[in-house]
Coordinates of N, CA and C in Angstrom, one line a residue:
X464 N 25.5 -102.4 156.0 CA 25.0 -101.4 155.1 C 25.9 -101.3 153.9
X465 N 27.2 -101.3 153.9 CA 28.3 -100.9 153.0 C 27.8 -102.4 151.9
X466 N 27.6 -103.9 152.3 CA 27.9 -105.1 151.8 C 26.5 -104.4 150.8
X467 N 25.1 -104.0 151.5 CA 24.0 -103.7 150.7 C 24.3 -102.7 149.5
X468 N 25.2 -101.3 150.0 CA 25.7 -100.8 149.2 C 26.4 -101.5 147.9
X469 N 27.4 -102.0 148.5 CA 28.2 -102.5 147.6 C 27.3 -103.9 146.3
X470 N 26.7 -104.3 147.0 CA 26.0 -105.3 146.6 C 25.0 -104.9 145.5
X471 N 24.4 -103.6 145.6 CA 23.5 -102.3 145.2 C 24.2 -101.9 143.7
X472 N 25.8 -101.4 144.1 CA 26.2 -100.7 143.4 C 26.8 -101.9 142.0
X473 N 27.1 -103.0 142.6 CA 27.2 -104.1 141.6 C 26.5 -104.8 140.8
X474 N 25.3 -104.7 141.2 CA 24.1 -105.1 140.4 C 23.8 -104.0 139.5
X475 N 24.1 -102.9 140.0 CA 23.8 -101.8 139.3 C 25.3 -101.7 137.9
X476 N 26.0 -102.0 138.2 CA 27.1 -102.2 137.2 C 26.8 -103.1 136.4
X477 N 26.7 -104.4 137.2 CA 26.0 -105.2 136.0 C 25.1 -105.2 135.4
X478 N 23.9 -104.4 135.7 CA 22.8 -103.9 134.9 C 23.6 -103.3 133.4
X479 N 24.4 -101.9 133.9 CA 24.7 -101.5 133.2 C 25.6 -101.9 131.7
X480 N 26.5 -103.1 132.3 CA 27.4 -103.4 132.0 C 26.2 -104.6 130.5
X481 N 25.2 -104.9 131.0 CA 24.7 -105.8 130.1 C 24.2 -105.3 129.7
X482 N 23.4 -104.0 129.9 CA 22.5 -102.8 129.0 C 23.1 -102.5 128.2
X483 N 24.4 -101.9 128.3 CA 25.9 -101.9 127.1 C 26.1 -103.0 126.1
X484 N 26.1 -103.9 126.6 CA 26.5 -105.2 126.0 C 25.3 -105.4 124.9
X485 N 23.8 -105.2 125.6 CA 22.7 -105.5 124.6 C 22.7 -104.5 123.4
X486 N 23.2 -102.9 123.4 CA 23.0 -102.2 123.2 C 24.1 -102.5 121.6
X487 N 25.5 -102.9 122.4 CA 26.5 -103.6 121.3 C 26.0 -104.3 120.1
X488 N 25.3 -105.2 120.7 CA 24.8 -106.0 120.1 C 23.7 -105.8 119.5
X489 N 23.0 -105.3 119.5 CA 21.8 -104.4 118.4 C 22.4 -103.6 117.9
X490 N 23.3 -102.8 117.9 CA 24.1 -102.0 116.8 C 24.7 -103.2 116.1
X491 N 25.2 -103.9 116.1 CA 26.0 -104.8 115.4 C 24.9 -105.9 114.6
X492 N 24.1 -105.9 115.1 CA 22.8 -107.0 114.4 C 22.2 -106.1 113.3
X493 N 22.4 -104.8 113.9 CA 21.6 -103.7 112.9 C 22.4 -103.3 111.6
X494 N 24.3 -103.6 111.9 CA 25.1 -103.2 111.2 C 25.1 -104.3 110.1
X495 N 25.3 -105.5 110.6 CA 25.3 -106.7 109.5 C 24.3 -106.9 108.8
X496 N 22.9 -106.4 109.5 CA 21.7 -106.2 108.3 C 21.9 -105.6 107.5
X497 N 22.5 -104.3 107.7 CA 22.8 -103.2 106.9 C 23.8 -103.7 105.5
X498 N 24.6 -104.3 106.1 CA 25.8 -105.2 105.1 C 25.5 -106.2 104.2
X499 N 24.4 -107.0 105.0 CA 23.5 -107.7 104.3 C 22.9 -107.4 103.1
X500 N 22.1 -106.5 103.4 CA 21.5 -106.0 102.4 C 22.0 -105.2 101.4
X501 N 23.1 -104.6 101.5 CA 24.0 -103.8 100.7 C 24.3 -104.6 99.9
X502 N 25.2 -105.6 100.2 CA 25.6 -107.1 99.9 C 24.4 -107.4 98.5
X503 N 23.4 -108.2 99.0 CA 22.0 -108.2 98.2 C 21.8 -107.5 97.4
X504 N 21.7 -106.0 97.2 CA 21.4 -105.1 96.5 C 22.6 -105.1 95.5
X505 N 23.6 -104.9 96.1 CA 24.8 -105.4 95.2 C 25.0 -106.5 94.3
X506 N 24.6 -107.9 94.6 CA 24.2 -109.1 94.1 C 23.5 -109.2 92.9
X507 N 22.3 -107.9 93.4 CA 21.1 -108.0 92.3 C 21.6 -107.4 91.3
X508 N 22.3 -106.2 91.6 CA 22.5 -105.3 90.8 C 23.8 -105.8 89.8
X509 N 24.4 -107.2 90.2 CA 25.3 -107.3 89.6 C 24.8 -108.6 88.4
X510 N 23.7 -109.2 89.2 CA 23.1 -109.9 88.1 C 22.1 -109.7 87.0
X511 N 21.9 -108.2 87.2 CA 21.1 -107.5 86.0 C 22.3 -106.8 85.2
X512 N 23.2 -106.6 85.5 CA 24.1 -106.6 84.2 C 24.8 -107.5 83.7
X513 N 24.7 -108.7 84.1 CA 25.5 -110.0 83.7 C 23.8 -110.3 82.7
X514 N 22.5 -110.2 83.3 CA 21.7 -110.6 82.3 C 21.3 -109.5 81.3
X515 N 21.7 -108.3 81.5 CA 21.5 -107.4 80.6 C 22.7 -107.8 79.3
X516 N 24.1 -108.3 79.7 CA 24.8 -108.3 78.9 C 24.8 -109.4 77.9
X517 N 24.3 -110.5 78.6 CA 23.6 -111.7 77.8 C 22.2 -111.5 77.0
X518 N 21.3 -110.7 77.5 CA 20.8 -110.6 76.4 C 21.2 -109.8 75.2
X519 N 22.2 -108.6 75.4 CA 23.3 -107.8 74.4 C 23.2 -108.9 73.5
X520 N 24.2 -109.6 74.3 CA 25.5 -110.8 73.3 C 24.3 -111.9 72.6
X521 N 22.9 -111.9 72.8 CA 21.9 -112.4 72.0 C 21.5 -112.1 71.0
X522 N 21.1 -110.5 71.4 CA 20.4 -109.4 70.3 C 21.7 -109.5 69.1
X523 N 23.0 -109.4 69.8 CA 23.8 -109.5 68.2 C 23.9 -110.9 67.6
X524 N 23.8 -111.5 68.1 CA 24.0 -113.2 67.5 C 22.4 -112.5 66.3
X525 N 21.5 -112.9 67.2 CA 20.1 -112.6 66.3 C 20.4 -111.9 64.9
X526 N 21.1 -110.5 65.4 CA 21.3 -110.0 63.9 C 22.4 -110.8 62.9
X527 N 23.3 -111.3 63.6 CA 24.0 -111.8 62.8 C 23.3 -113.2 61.8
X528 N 22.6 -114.0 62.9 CA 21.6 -114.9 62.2 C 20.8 -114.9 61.0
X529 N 20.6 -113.2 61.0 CA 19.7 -113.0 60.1 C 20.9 -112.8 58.9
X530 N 20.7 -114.0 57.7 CA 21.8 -114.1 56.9 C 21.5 -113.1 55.6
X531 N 20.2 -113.4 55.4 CA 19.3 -112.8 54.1 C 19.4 -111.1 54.6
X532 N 19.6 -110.1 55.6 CA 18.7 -109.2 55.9 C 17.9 -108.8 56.0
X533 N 17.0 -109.7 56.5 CA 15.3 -109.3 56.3 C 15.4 -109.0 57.5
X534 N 15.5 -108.8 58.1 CA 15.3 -108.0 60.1 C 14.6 -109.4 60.7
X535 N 14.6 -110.7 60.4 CA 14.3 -112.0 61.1 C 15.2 -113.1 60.7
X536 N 14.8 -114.0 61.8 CA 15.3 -115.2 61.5 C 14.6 -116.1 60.9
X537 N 14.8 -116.9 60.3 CA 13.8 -117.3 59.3 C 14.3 -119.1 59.5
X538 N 13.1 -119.7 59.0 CA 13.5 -121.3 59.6 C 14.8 -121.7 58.6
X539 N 15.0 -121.7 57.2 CA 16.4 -121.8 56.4 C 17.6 -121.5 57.1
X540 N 17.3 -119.9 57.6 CA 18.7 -119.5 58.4 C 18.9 -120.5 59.3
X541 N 17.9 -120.6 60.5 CA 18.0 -121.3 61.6 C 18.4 -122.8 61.0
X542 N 18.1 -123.1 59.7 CA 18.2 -125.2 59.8 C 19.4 -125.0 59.0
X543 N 20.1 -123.2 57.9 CA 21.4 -123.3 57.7 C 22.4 -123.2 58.6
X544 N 22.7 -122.7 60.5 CA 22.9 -122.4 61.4 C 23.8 -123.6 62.0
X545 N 22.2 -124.4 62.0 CA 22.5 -125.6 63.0 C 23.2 -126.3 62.0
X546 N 22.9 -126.8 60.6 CA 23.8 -127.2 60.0 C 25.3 -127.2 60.3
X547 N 25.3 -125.8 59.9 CA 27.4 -124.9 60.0 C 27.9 -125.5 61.6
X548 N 27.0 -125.4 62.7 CA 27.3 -125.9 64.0 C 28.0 -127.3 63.7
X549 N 27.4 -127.9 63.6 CA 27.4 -129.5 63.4 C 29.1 -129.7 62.2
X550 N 28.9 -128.8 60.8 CA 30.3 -129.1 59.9 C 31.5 -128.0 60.4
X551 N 30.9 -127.5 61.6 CA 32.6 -126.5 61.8 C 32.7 -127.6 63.5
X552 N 32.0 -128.3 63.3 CA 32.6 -129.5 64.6 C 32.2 -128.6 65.8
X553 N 31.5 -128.0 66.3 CA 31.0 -127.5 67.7 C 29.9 -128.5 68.4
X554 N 29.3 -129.0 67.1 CA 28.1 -130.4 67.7 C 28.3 -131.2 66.9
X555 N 28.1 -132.4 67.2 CA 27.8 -133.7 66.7 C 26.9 -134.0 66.4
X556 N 26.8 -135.3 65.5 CA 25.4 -135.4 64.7 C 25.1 -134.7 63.6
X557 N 23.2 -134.8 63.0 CA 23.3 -134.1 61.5 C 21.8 -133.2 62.2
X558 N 22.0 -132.4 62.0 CA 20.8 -131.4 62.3 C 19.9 -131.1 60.9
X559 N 18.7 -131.8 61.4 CA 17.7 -132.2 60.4 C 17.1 -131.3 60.3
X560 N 15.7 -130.9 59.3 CA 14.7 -130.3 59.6 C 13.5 -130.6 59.8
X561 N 13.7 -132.0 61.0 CA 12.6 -131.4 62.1 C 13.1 -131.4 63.5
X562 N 14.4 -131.3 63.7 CA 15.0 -131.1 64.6 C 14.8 -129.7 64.9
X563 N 15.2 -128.7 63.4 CA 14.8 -127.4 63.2 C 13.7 -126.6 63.1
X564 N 12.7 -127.4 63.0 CA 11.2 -127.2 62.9 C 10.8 -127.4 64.4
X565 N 11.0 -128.2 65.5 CA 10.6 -128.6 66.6 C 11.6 -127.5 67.4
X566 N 12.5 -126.5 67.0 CA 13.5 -125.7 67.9 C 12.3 -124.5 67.5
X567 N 12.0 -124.5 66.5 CA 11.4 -123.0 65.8 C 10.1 -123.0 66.7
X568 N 9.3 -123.9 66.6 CA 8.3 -123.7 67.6 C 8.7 -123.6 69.4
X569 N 9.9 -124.5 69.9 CA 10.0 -124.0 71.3 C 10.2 -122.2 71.1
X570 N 11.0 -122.0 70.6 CA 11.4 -120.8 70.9 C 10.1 -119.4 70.1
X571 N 9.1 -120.3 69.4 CA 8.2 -119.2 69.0 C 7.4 -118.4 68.0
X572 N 7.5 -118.7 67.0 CA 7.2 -117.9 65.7 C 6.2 -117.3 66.0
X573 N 6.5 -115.7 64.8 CA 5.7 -115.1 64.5 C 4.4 -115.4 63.5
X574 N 3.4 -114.5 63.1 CA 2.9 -115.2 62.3 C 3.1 -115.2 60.6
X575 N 4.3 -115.0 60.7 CA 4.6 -115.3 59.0 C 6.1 -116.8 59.4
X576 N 5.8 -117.3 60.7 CA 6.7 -118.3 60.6 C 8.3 -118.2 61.0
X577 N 8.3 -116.5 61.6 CA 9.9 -116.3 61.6 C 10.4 -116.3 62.8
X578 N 11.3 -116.0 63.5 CA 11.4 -116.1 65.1 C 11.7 -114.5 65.8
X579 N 11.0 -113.9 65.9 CA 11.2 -112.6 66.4 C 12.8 -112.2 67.3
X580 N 12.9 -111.5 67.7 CA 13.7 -111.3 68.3 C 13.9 -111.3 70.1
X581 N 13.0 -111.2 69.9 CA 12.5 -111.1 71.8 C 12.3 -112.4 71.8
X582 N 11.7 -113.4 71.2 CA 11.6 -114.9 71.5 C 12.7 -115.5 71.6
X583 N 13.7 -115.0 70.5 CA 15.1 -115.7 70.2 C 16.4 -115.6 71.5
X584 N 16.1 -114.2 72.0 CA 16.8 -113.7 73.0 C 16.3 -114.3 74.2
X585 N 15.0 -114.3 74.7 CA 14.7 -115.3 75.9 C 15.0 -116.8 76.1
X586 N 14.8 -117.7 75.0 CA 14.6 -118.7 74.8 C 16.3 -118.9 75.0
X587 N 17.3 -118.3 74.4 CA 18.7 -118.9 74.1 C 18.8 -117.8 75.8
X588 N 18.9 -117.3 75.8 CA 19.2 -116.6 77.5 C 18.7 -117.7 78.9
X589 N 17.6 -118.4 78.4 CA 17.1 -119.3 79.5 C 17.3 -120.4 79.8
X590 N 18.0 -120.8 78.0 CA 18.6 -122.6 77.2 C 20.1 -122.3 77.6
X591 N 20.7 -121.6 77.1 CA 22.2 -121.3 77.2 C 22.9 -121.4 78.7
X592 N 23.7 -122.1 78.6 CA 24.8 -122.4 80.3 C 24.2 -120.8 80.8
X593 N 24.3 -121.2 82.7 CA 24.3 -120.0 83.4 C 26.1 -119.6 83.4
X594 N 26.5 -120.5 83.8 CA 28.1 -120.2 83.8 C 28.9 -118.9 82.3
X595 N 29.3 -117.7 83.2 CA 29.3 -116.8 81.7 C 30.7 -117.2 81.1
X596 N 31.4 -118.3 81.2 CA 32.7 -118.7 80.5 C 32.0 -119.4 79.1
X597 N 31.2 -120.8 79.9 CA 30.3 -121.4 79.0 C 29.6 -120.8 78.4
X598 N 28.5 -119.7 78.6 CA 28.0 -118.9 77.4 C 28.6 -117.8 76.8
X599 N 29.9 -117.4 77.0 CA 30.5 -116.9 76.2 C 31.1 -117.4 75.3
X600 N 31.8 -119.4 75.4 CA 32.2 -119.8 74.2 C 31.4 -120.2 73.7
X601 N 29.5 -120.3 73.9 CA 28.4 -120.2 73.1 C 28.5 -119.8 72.2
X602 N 28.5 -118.4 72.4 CA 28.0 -117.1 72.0 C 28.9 -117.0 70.4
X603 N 30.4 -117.0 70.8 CA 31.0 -117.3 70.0 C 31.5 -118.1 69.0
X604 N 30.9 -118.9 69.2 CA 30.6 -120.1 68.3 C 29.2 -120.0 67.2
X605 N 28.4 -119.9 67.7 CA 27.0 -119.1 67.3 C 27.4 -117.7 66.5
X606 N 28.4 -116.8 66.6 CA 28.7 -116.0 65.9 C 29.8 -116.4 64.7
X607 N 30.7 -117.7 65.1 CA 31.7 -118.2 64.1 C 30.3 -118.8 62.9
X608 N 29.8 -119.7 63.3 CA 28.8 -120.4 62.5 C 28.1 -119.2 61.4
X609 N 27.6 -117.8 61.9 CA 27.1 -117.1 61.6 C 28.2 -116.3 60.2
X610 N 29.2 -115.9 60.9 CA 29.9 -115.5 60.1 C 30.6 -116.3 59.1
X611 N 30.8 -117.7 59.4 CA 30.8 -118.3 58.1 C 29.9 -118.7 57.0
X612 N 28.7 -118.5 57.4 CA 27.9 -118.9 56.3 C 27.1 -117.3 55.7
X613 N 27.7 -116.2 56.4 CA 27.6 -115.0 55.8 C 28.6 -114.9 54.9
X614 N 29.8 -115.4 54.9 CA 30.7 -115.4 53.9 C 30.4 -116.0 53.2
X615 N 29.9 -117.5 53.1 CA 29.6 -118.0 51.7 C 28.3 -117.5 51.1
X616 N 27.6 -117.1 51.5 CA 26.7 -116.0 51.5 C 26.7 -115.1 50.0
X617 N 27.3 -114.6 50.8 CA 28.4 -113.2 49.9 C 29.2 -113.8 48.8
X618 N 30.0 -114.7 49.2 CA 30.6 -115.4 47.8 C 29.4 -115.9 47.0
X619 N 28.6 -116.5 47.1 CA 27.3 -117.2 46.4 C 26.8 -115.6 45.5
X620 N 26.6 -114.8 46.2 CA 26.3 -113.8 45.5 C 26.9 -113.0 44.8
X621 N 28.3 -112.9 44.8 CA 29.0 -112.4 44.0 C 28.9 -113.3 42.4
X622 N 29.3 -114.4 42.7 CA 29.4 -115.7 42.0 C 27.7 -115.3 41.3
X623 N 26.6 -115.4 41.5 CA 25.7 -115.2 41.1 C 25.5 -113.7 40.1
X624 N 25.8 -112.5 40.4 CA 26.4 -111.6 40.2 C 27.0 -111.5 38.3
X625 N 28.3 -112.1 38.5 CA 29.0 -112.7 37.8 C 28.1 -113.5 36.8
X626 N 27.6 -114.3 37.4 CA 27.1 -115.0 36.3 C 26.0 -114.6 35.4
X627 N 25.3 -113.7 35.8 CA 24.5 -112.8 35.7 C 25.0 -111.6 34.9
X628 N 25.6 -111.2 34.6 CA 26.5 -109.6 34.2 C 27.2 -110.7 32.7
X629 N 27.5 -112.1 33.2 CA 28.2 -112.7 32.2 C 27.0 -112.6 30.8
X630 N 25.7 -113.7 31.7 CA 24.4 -113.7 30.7 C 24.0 -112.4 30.0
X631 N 23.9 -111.6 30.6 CA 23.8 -110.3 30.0 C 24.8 -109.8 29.1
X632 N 25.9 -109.9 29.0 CA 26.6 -109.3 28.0 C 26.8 -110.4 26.8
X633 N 26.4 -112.1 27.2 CA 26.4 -112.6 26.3 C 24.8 -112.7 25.2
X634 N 23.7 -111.9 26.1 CA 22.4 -112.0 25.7 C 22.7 -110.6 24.8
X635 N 23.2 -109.4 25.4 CA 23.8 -108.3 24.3 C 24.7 -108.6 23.0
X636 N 25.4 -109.6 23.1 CA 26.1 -110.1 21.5 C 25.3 -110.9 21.1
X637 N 24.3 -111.5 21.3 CA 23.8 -112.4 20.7 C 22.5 -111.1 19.7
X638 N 22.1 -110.5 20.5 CA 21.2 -109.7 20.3 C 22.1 -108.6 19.1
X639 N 23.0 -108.2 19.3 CA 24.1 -107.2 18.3 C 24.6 -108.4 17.2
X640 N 24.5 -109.4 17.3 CA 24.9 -110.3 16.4 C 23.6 -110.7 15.4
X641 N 22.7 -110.6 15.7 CA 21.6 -111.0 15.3 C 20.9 -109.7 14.4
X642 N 21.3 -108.4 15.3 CA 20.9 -107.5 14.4 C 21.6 -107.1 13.5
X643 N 22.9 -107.6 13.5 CA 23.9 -107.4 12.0 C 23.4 -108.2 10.9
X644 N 23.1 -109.4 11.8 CA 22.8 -110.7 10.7 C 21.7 -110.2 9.8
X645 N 20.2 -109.6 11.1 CA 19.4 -109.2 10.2 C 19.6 -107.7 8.9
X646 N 20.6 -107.3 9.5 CA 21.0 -105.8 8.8 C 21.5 -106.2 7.2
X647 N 22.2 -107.2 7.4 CA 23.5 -108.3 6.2 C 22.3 -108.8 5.3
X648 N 21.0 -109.7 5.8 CA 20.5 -110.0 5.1 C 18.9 -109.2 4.4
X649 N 18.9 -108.1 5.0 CA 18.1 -106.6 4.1 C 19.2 -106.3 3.2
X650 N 20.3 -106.3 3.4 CA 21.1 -105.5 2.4 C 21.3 -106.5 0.6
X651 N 21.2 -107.6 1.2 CA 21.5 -108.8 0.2 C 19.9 -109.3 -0.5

């Protein structure tokens, strides 16, 4: 009777002892799900601000692009761009315009021909390295390009400016010279 007991009471430990053990074990399957998915959610949440911040660092390239101010990009800017790329040595080669004409339609025109913004930003967000080291020295480069040919930009217009203010004050003596001449020759 005692061996039955005993034998009773063992099985019954072991029952228990594995009931425990299963019990372990579904908390801990339930815990690493939990971690898992934290994890995931974390993941996601960490890759919508890495793509929120690349399309950022697009939307300002875009404005910068836009050289004229017209609130677009326009195929000149875009074929003056790739140009500046190519002579400040970031790319190789000569960037033509139908190299420039064949980018303008991947990425989209509107219908006056210009590349909206939302086209510009998906298209270079989708083209551009995933790695954010690599599209950060993109980015930067795309903004050096930019800002150099806004500088000559600006010098071109100043220069224009000038030359303009010059014609004008020489169109004003010519005109004050002319009406002396004619004043000199009423008087004679």
């Amino acid at each position: 009777f005692r061996r039955v007991l005993f034998r009773s009471k063992a099985a019954a430990d072991g029952r228990k002892k594995r009931e425990a053990e299963e019990a372990r074990r579904k908390r801990a399957g339930e815990e690493a799900k939990r971690k898992r998915e934290a994890d995931e959610k974390a993941g996601q949440q960490k890759q919508a601000r890495e793509n929120e911040r690349r399309q950022a660092a697009l939307r300002k390239v875009y404005k910068e692009f836009d050289l004229d101010g017209g609130g677009d990009v326009g195929d000149d800017e875009l074929l003056a761009l790739g140009q500046a790329r190519r002579k400040l040595g970031q790319k190789e080669g000569q960037w033509t315009r139908d190299m420039n004409d064949s980018l303008m339609r991947r990425i989209g025109m509107d219908k006056n021909g210009n590349l909206p913004e939302s086209n510009f930003v998906k298209y270079f967000d989708g083209s551009l390295p995933s790695d954010t080291k690599e599209f950060d020295k993109t980015i930067e480069q795309f903004m050096e390009c930019a800002r150099s040919l806004r500088k000559t930009k600006i010098a071109q217009r100043e220069t224009s400016k000038k030359e303009a203010a010059a014609r004008a004050a020489s169109d004003r003596k010519k005109a004050t010279e002319e009406a002396e001449k004619a004043g000199q020759q009423k008087q004679a």
